Short mmCIF file of C-alpha atoms in Angstrom, two decimals:
data_model
loop_
_atom_site.label_atom_id
_atom_site.label_comp_id
_atom_site.label_asym_id
_atom_site.label_seq_id
_atom_site.Cartn_x
_atom_site.Cartn_y
_atom_site.Cartn_z
CA MET A 1 -6.81 17.02 38.83
CA LEU A 2 -3.57 18.64 39.87
CA ASP A 3 -0.26 17.12 40.78
CA ARG A 4 1.58 18.57 43.74
CA VAL A 5 4.32 21.01 42.62
CA PRO A 6 7.18 21.00 45.14
CA THR A 7 10.02 23.47 44.98
CA LYS A 8 12.08 21.18 47.23
CA PRO A 9 11.03 17.68 46.29
CA ASN A 10 11.37 14.95 48.92
CA ARG A 11 12.28 17.39 51.71
CA TYR A 12 10.74 16.57 55.05
CA ALA A 13 10.89 18.37 58.34
CA VAL A 14 11.81 16.46 61.49
CA TYR A 15 10.13 17.45 64.79
CA ASP A 16 10.29 16.23 68.37
CA ASP A 17 7.26 15.10 70.33
CA ALA A 18 6.51 18.68 71.33
CA HIS A 19 6.57 19.57 67.63
CA ASN A 20 9.75 21.58 67.94
CA PHE A 21 11.55 21.75 64.63
CA ILE A 22 14.77 19.80 64.58
CA ARG A 23 15.96 19.81 60.98
CA TYR A 24 15.13 19.20 57.33
CA GLU A 25 15.85 15.87 55.73
CA TYR A 26 15.73 14.67 52.17
CA HIS A 27 14.44 11.17 51.55
CA GLU A 28 14.91 9.25 48.37
CA ARG A 29 14.08 5.71 47.56
CA ALA A 30 16.99 3.32 47.54
CA ASP A 31 14.93 0.16 47.34
CA GLU A 32 16.37 -1.15 44.04
CA PRO A 33 13.00 -2.26 42.66
CA THR A 34 12.77 -5.01 40.10
CA GLN A 35 9.59 -3.27 38.98
CA VAL A 36 9.18 0.49 39.33
CA GLY A 37 5.38 0.37 39.36
CA ASP A 38 2.84 2.89 38.12
CA ALA A 39 2.85 6.41 39.53
CA LEU A 40 -0.22 7.68 41.38
CA ASN A 41 -0.45 10.91 39.45
CA LYS A 42 -2.63 13.04 37.24
CA ALA A 43 -1.38 11.37 34.09
CA ASN A 44 -2.43 7.93 35.29
CA LEU A 45 -5.50 8.72 37.40
CA LEU A 46 -7.30 11.51 35.52
CA PRO A 47 -5.46 13.19 32.66
CA ASP A 48 -7.00 16.27 31.08
CA THR A 49 -7.92 14.34 27.92
CA VAL A 50 -10.11 11.94 29.89
CA ALA A 51 -11.64 14.73 31.98
CA THR A 52 -12.53 16.62 28.82
CA ALA A 53 -13.91 13.51 27.15
CA LEU A 54 -16.22 13.04 30.13
CA GLY A 55 -17.34 16.64 29.91
CA LEU A 56 -15.81 17.60 33.25
CA THR A 57 -14.69 21.17 33.90
CA GLY A 58 -12.74 22.98 36.59
CA ASN A 59 -10.46 20.75 38.63
CA PRO A 60 -12.20 17.37 38.51
CA GLN A 61 -11.18 14.48 40.75
CA VAL A 62 -11.33 10.76 40.06
CA LYS A 63 -14.56 10.54 42.07
CA ASP A 64 -16.12 13.14 39.75
CA ALA A 65 -15.14 11.08 36.75
CA LEU A 66 -16.66 7.95 38.25
CA GLU A 67 -19.87 9.78 39.08
CA LYS A 68 -20.03 11.15 35.54
CA ILE A 69 -19.50 7.69 34.07
CA LYS A 70 -22.38 6.33 36.12
CA THR A 71 -24.62 9.17 34.99
CA LEU A 72 -23.71 8.50 31.38
CA VAL A 73 -24.29 4.76 31.72
CA ASP A 74 -27.65 5.29 33.43
CA GLY A 75 -28.70 7.73 30.74
CA ASN A 76 -27.71 5.40 27.94
CA THR A 77 -29.47 2.51 29.63
CA THR A 78 -32.67 4.52 29.84
CA LEU A 79 -32.28 5.53 26.21
CA ALA A 80 -31.63 1.97 25.09
CA ASN A 81 -34.65 0.72 26.98
CA SER A 82 -36.85 3.30 25.29
CA LYS A 83 -35.84 2.28 21.79
CA ALA A 84 -37.64 -0.31 19.68
CA GLN A 85 -36.34 -3.83 20.00
CA ILE A 86 -36.78 -6.62 17.51
CA VAL A 87 -36.21 -10.33 17.70
CA THR A 88 -36.81 -13.16 15.25
CA GLY A 89 -37.08 -16.86 15.84
CA SER A 90 -38.62 -20.06 14.67
CA TYR A 91 -39.79 -23.40 15.88
CA THR A 92 -40.79 -26.72 14.29
CA GLY A 93 -44.32 -27.85 14.92
CA THR A 94 -44.84 -30.89 17.12
CA GLY A 95 -48.33 -31.74 15.99
CA THR A 96 -49.93 -31.21 19.39
CA TYR A 97 -52.76 -28.79 19.99
CA GLY A 98 -55.32 -27.71 22.49
CA VAL A 99 -55.38 -25.80 25.77
CA SER A 100 -53.10 -28.37 27.41
CA SER A 101 -50.49 -28.06 24.68
CA PRO A 102 -50.22 -24.41 23.79
CA VAL A 103 -47.42 -22.91 21.77
CA ASN A 104 -45.40 -20.63 24.04
CA LEU A 105 -43.26 -17.90 22.54
CA VAL A 106 -40.88 -16.39 25.11
CA PHE A 107 -39.28 -13.03 24.30
CA PRO A 108 -36.44 -11.09 25.96
CA PHE A 109 -38.62 -8.00 26.09
CA VAL A 110 -42.33 -7.17 26.17
CA PRO A 111 -43.50 -7.48 22.57
CA LYS A 112 -45.95 -4.99 21.16
CA VAL A 113 -46.63 -6.94 17.97
CA VAL A 114 -45.76 -10.42 16.73
CA PHE A 115 -45.69 -11.47 13.09
CA MET A 116 -46.14 -15.18 12.44
CA SER A 117 -45.67 -17.15 9.23
CA SER A 118 -45.11 -20.79 8.44
CA ILE A 119 -43.09 -22.81 5.98
CA ASP A 120 -44.36 -26.15 4.79
CA THR A 121 -42.27 -29.28 4.46
CA ASN A 122 -41.48 -28.43 0.85
CA GLY A 123 -40.03 -25.11 1.83
CA GLY A 124 -42.83 -22.94 0.59
CA ILE A 125 -44.25 -20.15 2.72
CA ILE A 126 -47.89 -20.78 3.44
CA SER A 127 -50.06 -17.76 3.55
CA PRO A 128 -53.82 -17.42 3.85
CA ALA A 129 -53.91 -16.32 0.25
CA THR A 130 -52.12 -19.35 -1.20
CA GLY A 131 -52.36 -21.96 1.49
CA GLY A 132 -55.42 -23.46 -0.01
CA ASN A 133 -57.65 -23.83 2.99
CA THR A 134 -58.59 -20.33 4.01
CA SER A 135 -59.77 -21.67 7.34
CA GLU A 136 -56.18 -22.18 8.39
CA LEU A 137 -54.25 -19.52 10.23
CA SER A 138 -50.69 -19.76 9.09
CA SER A 139 -49.64 -16.16 8.85
CA PHE A 140 -50.93 -13.39 10.98
CA VAL A 141 -50.09 -10.33 12.97
CA MET A 142 -50.82 -10.30 16.65
CA ASP A 143 -51.41 -7.08 18.58
CA CYS A 144 -49.99 -8.02 21.98
CA GLY A 145 -51.35 -4.91 23.59
CA SER A 146 -54.84 -6.29 23.29
CA LEU A 147 -53.99 -9.53 25.11
CA ASN A 148 -54.42 -10.27 28.77
CA ASN A 149 -53.46 -13.01 31.20
CA ASN A 150 -56.43 -15.18 30.26
CA TYR A 151 -56.98 -16.82 26.94
CA SER A 152 -59.09 -14.75 24.60
CA THR A 153 -60.13 -15.41 21.08
CA PHE A 154 -58.03 -14.25 18.17
CA SER A 155 -59.32 -14.78 14.69
CA GLN A 156 -58.27 -13.78 11.25
CA ILE A 157 -59.58 -14.39 7.78
CA ASN A 158 -63.00 -15.43 8.97
CA ASN A 159 -64.83 -16.17 12.15
CA ASN A 160 -64.54 -19.92 11.67
CA VAL A 161 -60.87 -19.76 12.45
CA GLN A 162 -60.23 -19.25 16.07
CA MET A 163 -57.10 -19.29 18.10
CA PHE A 164 -56.96 -18.55 21.78
CA VAL A 165 -54.14 -16.34 22.91
CA LYS A 166 -52.87 -14.92 26.19
CA LYS A 167 -49.77 -13.29 27.57
CA SER A 168 -47.91 -14.03 30.77
CA SER A 169 -47.96 -11.83 33.84
CA ASP A 170 -44.56 -10.41 32.88
CA LYS A 171 -45.91 -9.92 29.35
CA LYS A 172 -42.87 -11.55 27.75
CA THR A 173 -44.50 -14.92 26.94
CA ILE A 174 -47.26 -15.26 24.35
CA SER A 175 -49.20 -18.52 24.47
CA PHE A 176 -51.78 -19.72 21.98
CA TYR A 177 -53.75 -22.82 21.13
CA SER A 178 -56.53 -23.94 18.79
CA ASP A 179 -58.54 -27.05 18.03
CA THR A 180 -56.18 -28.38 15.32
CA ALA A 181 -52.40 -28.41 15.07
CA ARG A 182 -52.50 -26.50 11.84
CA LYS A 183 -54.75 -23.82 13.27
CA GLN A 184 -52.51 -23.66 16.30
CA CYS A 185 -49.46 -23.09 14.10
CA ASN A 186 -48.02 -26.30 15.41
CA GLU A 187 -48.36 -28.76 12.56
CA SER A 188 -45.76 -31.49 12.71
CA SER A 189 -42.61 -30.85 10.65
CA TYR A 190 -43.75 -27.38 9.63
CA ARG A 191 -41.39 -24.58 10.52
CA TYR A 192 -42.99 -21.51 12.01
CA CYS A 193 -41.19 -18.19 11.94
CA TYR A 194 -41.95 -15.21 14.08
CA THR A 195 -40.79 -11.65 14.41
CA ALA A 196 -41.55 -9.62 17.52
CA ILE A 197 -41.21 -5.88 17.90
CA GLY A 198 -41.29 -4.22 21.30
CA MET B 1 20.28 17.18 27.30
CA SER B 2 17.23 18.81 25.83
CA VAL B 3 16.35 22.01 24.03
CA ILE B 4 15.76 23.57 27.46
CA ASP B 5 19.51 23.49 28.01
CA SER B 6 19.99 25.72 24.96
CA LEU B 7 17.67 28.49 26.10
CA ILE B 8 19.19 31.94 26.46
CA THR B 9 18.39 34.01 29.54
CA ASN B 10 21.30 36.46 29.84
CA ARG B 11 20.87 38.84 26.92
CA THR B 12 21.95 42.39 27.38
CA GLY B 13 20.82 43.60 23.98
CA GLY B 14 20.77 42.57 20.33
CA PHE B 15 17.99 41.58 18.00
CA TYR B 16 15.24 39.03 18.46
CA ASN B 17 15.25 37.09 15.20
CA HIS B 18 14.16 33.85 13.63
CA THR B 19 16.82 31.76 15.41
CA ASP B 20 15.43 32.89 18.74
CA LEU B 21 11.91 32.10 17.64
CA ASN B 22 12.83 28.62 16.40
CA ARG B 23 14.73 27.81 19.60
CA VAL B 24 11.80 28.87 21.78
CA GLU B 25 9.27 27.13 19.53
CA GLN B 26 11.25 23.90 19.84
CA ALA B 27 11.08 24.37 23.60
CA PHE B 28 7.30 24.83 23.30
CA GLU B 29 7.13 21.57 21.39
CA TYR B 30 9.35 19.75 23.87
CA LEU B 31 7.38 20.95 26.90
CA GLN B 32 4.00 20.32 25.30
CA ASN B 33 4.96 16.76 24.41
CA LYS B 34 6.37 16.16 27.87
CA MET B 35 3.43 17.67 29.72
CA ASN B 36 0.83 15.87 27.62
CA SER B 37 2.49 12.46 27.54
CA GLU B 38 3.91 12.28 31.06
CA TYR B 39 1.93 14.69 33.22
CA GLY B 40 -1.64 14.31 31.99
CA PHE B 41 -2.02 17.69 30.35
CA ALA B 42 -3.85 18.32 27.08
CA LEU B 43 -2.01 21.32 25.72
CA ASN B 44 -2.78 22.17 22.11
CA LEU B 45 -0.32 24.88 21.15
CA THR B 46 0.10 26.22 17.63
CA ILE B 47 3.80 25.68 17.06
CA LYS B 48 6.08 26.77 14.21
CA THR B 49 9.70 25.69 14.29
CA ASN B 50 10.82 26.88 10.84
CA TRP B 51 10.77 30.63 11.13
CA THR B 52 12.80 32.60 8.58
CA MET B 53 13.64 36.27 8.43
CA ALA B 54 11.25 36.59 5.51
CA ASP B 55 8.43 35.28 7.69
CA LEU B 56 8.89 38.17 10.08
CA ALA B 57 8.32 40.64 7.25
CA GLN B 58 5.09 39.00 6.15
CA ILE B 59 1.61 40.36 6.70
CA GLY B 60 0.28 38.28 9.52
CA ALA B 61 3.56 38.18 11.40
CA ARG B 62 2.04 40.25 14.18
CA SER B 63 -0.74 37.73 14.62
CA ALA B 64 1.76 34.90 14.57
CA MET B 65 3.82 36.62 17.22
CA GLU B 66 0.77 36.96 19.41
CA THR B 67 0.24 33.22 19.06
CA TYR B 68 3.86 32.76 20.09
CA ARG B 69 3.30 34.94 23.16
CA GLN B 70 0.10 33.08 24.02
CA ASN B 71 2.04 29.81 23.95
CA VAL B 72 4.34 31.19 26.63
CA ALA B 73 1.33 32.20 28.71
CA THR B 74 -0.38 28.85 28.27
CA ILE B 75 2.64 26.89 29.39
CA ARG B 76 3.29 29.22 32.30
CA ASN B 77 -0.32 29.07 33.44
CA ALA B 78 -0.46 25.26 33.31
CA LEU B 79 1.36 25.11 36.65
CA THR B 80 1.35 27.29 39.74
CA MET B 81 4.74 28.88 39.35
CA GLN B 82 7.06 29.74 42.18
CA THR B 83 6.87 33.31 43.44
CA GLY B 84 9.35 35.43 41.53
CA THR B 85 9.06 33.51 38.26
CA SER B 86 9.27 35.85 35.30
CA GLU B 87 5.99 37.11 33.88
CA THR B 88 4.85 36.56 30.30
CA PRO B 89 5.45 39.72 28.24
CA SER B 90 2.22 41.59 27.58
CA THR B 91 3.12 42.05 23.91
CA MET B 92 5.80 40.95 21.48
CA ARG B 93 6.03 44.45 20.01
CA PHE B 94 9.25 46.26 20.81
CA LEU B 95 10.39 43.29 22.87
CA THR B 96 13.16 44.22 25.28
CA ALA B 97 16.15 42.06 26.09
CA LYS B 98 14.72 41.51 29.57
CA GLU B 99 11.40 40.35 28.13
CA ALA B 100 13.18 38.04 25.69
CA ASN B 101 15.11 36.58 28.63
CA ASP B 102 11.89 36.30 30.64
CA ILE B 103 10.31 34.14 27.94
CA GLU B 104 13.09 31.62 28.09
CA LYS B 105 13.38 31.80 31.88
CA ILE B 106 9.72 30.83 32.10
CA LEU B 107 10.30 27.74 30.00
CA GLN B 108 13.30 26.77 32.11
CA ALA B 109 11.27 27.25 35.30
CA VAL B 110 8.49 25.05 33.96
CA GLU B 111 11.00 22.30 33.19
CA VAL B 112 12.39 22.51 36.73
CA LEU B 113 8.93 22.23 38.26
CA LEU B 114 8.00 19.32 36.02
CA ASN B 115 11.09 17.47 37.22
CA ASN B 116 10.21 18.35 40.82
CA ILE B 117 6.71 16.99 40.36
CA SER B 118 7.87 13.63 39.08
CA ALA B 119 10.52 13.38 41.81
CA ALA B 120 7.77 13.47 44.43
CA TRP B 121 5.38 10.91 42.95
CA PHE B 122 4.36 7.89 44.93
CA TYR B 123 3.84 4.64 43.16
CA SER B 124 1.12 2.04 43.29
CA GLY B 125 1.65 -0.32 46.21
CA GLU B 126 3.64 2.15 48.31
CA ILE B 127 1.02 3.93 50.36
CA TYR B 128 -2.45 3.39 51.76
CA SER B 129 -5.48 5.62 51.38
CA GLY B 130 -5.31 8.52 53.82
CA GLU B 131 -1.74 7.73 54.77
CA VAL B 132 0.51 10.69 55.54
CA PHE B 133 4.10 10.51 54.43
#
């Protein structure tokens, strides 16, 4: 961006209606401002440091800077959306179970995998290896890519343990139920922790 | 008052020594600071304001003098100068009195144009987009 470079600053030419030159005049402000205001100039609109920082060359204008900013924002947005996202959360079991009372996990992005574990009322983490009853699903990894909009079976440890799982149409909600609260990861007063990666 | 007021443009002869270099280098510094802070430029001159006679006898003085000359060119080229403005000397070797005067005339001319530029600025709230004044 370039500032105008006058050799006779504030000189104006006066013409009649037929555009015949009458004279030169010099105008200067005499408005006694209480506040001078900010100049509309290169230094305030698009200094060279900002133009360079944006990667602009030649004689860039403010519109070029704005366009470049949008390009950079769009590019970063695309990049951010392509990177792995992770979220953790927990809930306390309510004791309900069954197809009418599924557990619904809602995520801010489409999860690719969900890790689930549970903590019993005494604070200990229950795992299939130490939870006693190996028929109980209390920690598992869910491959969300294999789910669809209808409930399908998901089992771990052995085929006697079944949980039914589906994902929502926008793929951001995972719902599951089973035939007991414990199998459904919804036992009353138990805290269930999850980690989703997408 | 600024260093620009101390520039010398009416030599008829004499020697170009460290006092001349320091005066001009201070003018470089003054103009660079002014142009960068008030006019939106991003000049990055290599400036030395403590020249001594011994420095001029050092190996590398020729290179340093070329840097000095390039500073003049950079400042001059930052604005579109008025027709008739002195040209930057092509070399600092065997500098003539006229060329020494030209260097300092250039810096004076740049200061004049910078002041002209700021005298013609409009301020926020004064004009509308597309308005002709």
